[in-house]
Amino acid sequence: MKKLNIGMIGFGFMGKAHSNAFKSAPNFFDLPYEPKLKVVCGRHKEPLQDFANKWEWEEIETDWSNVLERDDIDIIDICVPTHLHHEIAIAASKAGKHIFCEKPHALNFEQSKEMYEAVIVSGVKHYLNHNYRKCPAVMLAKQFIDEGKIGRIFQWRGAYLQDWIIDPNFPLTWHLRKETAGAGPQNDLNSHSVDLARYLVGEIKSVMGLTTTFIKERPLAEGVEEKAFSATSTSKKMGKVTVDDAASMLVEFENGAIGSFEASRFANGRKNYNSFEIYGDKGSLIFNLERMNEIQFFSKEDPSYAQGFRTILVTEAEHPYIKNWWPPGHIIGYEHEFIHSVVEFINSFAENKLAEPNFYDGMKVMQVLEAGLESSRTGKKIILSE
Ligand code: SOE
């Protein structure tokens, strides 16, 4: 079988999720090409080599531009902090490499637009990894909407809540600086929710935003591994937090529905609570990632004596992707979404179409997020231009 050689830039949390996805996908799915873990790139040679050994990457490299220059690399996988996405993606497009990129797409809308234009000019394949779209329960929600079971959608409620930086001693990692992250949970978490809202409800036409920063200074992350979820600093030097700690938006969709988004890293007790509710004239849907094998469905078309939310366990063979996994009731997890993303991306090489979400979706999401930030700054409602 023809191989697709991968050069992955970055080897943190997402590097692990991507390596596992590229390795596992061919074991469970019949793919038109075999993804080959060719070279992994990072700045620090020793942990990089350990990582490569563990995940069976053939080679390591410490300078990403060398990976782009290689003729034997087909796909560049970008899973480095956000501020590096733009430069690597533009260079990869120019080098004619196909791109699999982590979210959020870029630091801001302008960068994102440039990245989209670059892949269009070069004609490479591009994929933006909003992994939650590939959760079977979310795909079943989409199927119900497309089949008309929810009817005309009135309202979207999205909440993506975490609690990993409440401790004021959590250091000023790259996630908390505008120049490296673009924004806080507005970009990190609301990007996922906006992607899901566009997928399930439709395009957004106006945005009102509200953001705040609860802890304005933090110990510098000197000598600290810049990890999300767990990092402690002993530095006595403090630095300014330049992103939001919590971010909300109220939006209007082009189809007349309205929506709300809440994203926070200060919701004590919420670890990775990515949830949404959709209300329509025929029915409603509720999803919460912490119970990701389930979707709750209410149908107004049930006889009134039998109406109520029912919980569907999304593990039947006819549910999206499930026939490639386990028998009914044998649930799947977070990592499966990444495997499904890889499957979509690799399948798109045999088809004359782009997998979704891709850089177009990334750009549309960034436009909404940036409008939310602008609205929060100016106090005005922002109407999005085409
Ligand atoms: C940290 O908030 C993070 O790792 C996000 O960056 C991911 O996109 C999200 O899926 C889990 O939380």
XYZ file of C-alpha atoms in Angstrom, residues 142-281:
140
model
C -25.777 16.153 13.370
C -27.608 13.225 11.746
C -30.754 13.931 13.824
C -30.633 17.604 12.817
C -30.136 16.752 9.127
C -33.011 14.244 9.277
C -35.293 17.003 10.599
C -35.811 15.427 14.038
C -35.018 18.726 15.804
C -36.857 20.893 13.283
C -36.232 24.612 13.150
C -33.460 25.384 15.611
C -34.211 28.216 18.034
C -31.320 28.094 20.448
C -27.753 26.868 21.046
C -26.199 26.845 24.529
C -22.511 25.943 24.646
C -20.402 25.719 27.782
C -16.777 24.591 27.823
C -15.509 24.715 31.389
C -12.209 23.770 33.042
C -10.508 24.631 36.357
C -6.753 24.146 35.895
C -5.466 27.685 36.533
C -7.471 28.738 39.607
C -4.351 28.478 41.804
C -2.674 31.933 41.614
C 0.692 30.123 41.666
C -0.035 28.382 38.391
C 2.758 29.888 36.281
C 2.572 32.211 33.315
C 2.826 29.453 30.689
C 2.378 30.168 26.963
C -1.381 29.618 27.348
C -1.622 32.811 29.429
C 0.223 35.205 27.111
C -1.436 36.936 24.171
C 1.664 36.760 21.978
C 1.812 32.959 22.237
C -1.871 31.970 22.663
C -3.798 34.818 21.006
C -6.390 34.670 23.792
C -7.326 32.507 26.785
C -10.339 30.174 26.882
C -11.943 32.378 24.221
C -9.565 30.849 21.659
C -8.620 27.607 23.389
C -12.102 26.429 24.387
C -14.691 28.575 22.620
C -12.938 27.634 19.369
C -14.200 24.075 19.908
C -17.702 25.267 20.819
C -17.942 27.655 17.875
C -16.767 24.875 15.562
C -19.514 22.592 16.909
C -22.130 25.344 16.678
C -21.238 26.040 13.018
C -21.323 22.287 12.288
C -24.657 21.687 14.014
C -26.589 24.962 13.759
C -25.016 27.075 11.003
C -23.063 30.253 10.311
C -22.954 33.019 12.891
C -23.781 36.578 11.807
C -23.375 38.733 14.922
C -21.500 38.540 18.213
C -21.571 40.226 21.609
C -18.720 39.266 23.915
C -17.691 39.577 27.532
C -14.291 38.499 28.824
C -12.451 38.920 32.092
C -9.121 38.128 33.724
C -9.428 37.206 37.407
C -5.726 36.830 38.198
C -3.724 39.547 36.504
C -0.162 38.537 37.476
C 1.452 35.136 37.885
C 4.897 33.725 38.659
C 7.038 33.404 35.553
C 7.265 29.954 34.025
C 11.096 29.993 34.102
C 12.428 26.467 34.076
C 8.907 25.082 34.097
C 7.692 22.680 31.460
C 5.015 24.680 29.638
C 2.182 22.212 30.104
C -1.538 22.740 30.334
C -3.310 21.233 33.357
C -0.244 20.736 35.557
C 2.661 23.098 36.107
C 4.114 24.699 39.220
C 6.628 27.498 39.428
C 8.947 28.470 42.235
C 9.916 31.716 40.503
C 9.719 34.875 42.645
C 9.410 37.010 39.504
C 5.918 37.889 38.369
C 4.576 38.630 34.897
C 1.323 40.008 33.463
C -1.458 37.696 32.308
C -2.458 39.127 28.937
C -5.380 36.854 28.033
C -8.887 36.233 29.358
C -9.559 33.723 32.154
C -13.247 33.421 31.222
C -15.105 34.426 28.071
C -18.775 34.516 27.091
C -20.564 35.371 23.864
C -24.133 35.904 22.726
C -24.629 35.328 19.006
C -27.205 35.416 16.229
C -27.029 32.714 13.559
C -27.820 33.426 9.908
C -30.802 31.043 10.115
C -32.448 33.093 12.868
C -31.392 30.958 15.845
C -29.656 32.597 18.802
C -26.852 31.167 20.908
C -24.705 31.563 23.988
C -21.154 30.398 24.662
C -19.367 30.209 28.007
C -15.701 29.249 28.297
C -13.717 29.258 31.500
C -10.581 27.943 33.169
C -12.029 29.016 36.526
C -15.025 26.691 36.874
C -14.017 24.743 39.983
C -14.800 21.062 39.663
C -15.146 21.176 35.895
C -12.222 19.319 34.331
C -13.008 19.167 30.635
C -16.725 19.921 30.591
C -17.486 20.494 26.926
C -21.238 20.625 26.624
C -24.023 21.905 24.420
C -27.788 22.057 24.277
C -29.801 22.570 21.092
C -33.490 23.449 21.144
C -35.738 23.227 18.079
C -39.455 23.170 17.325
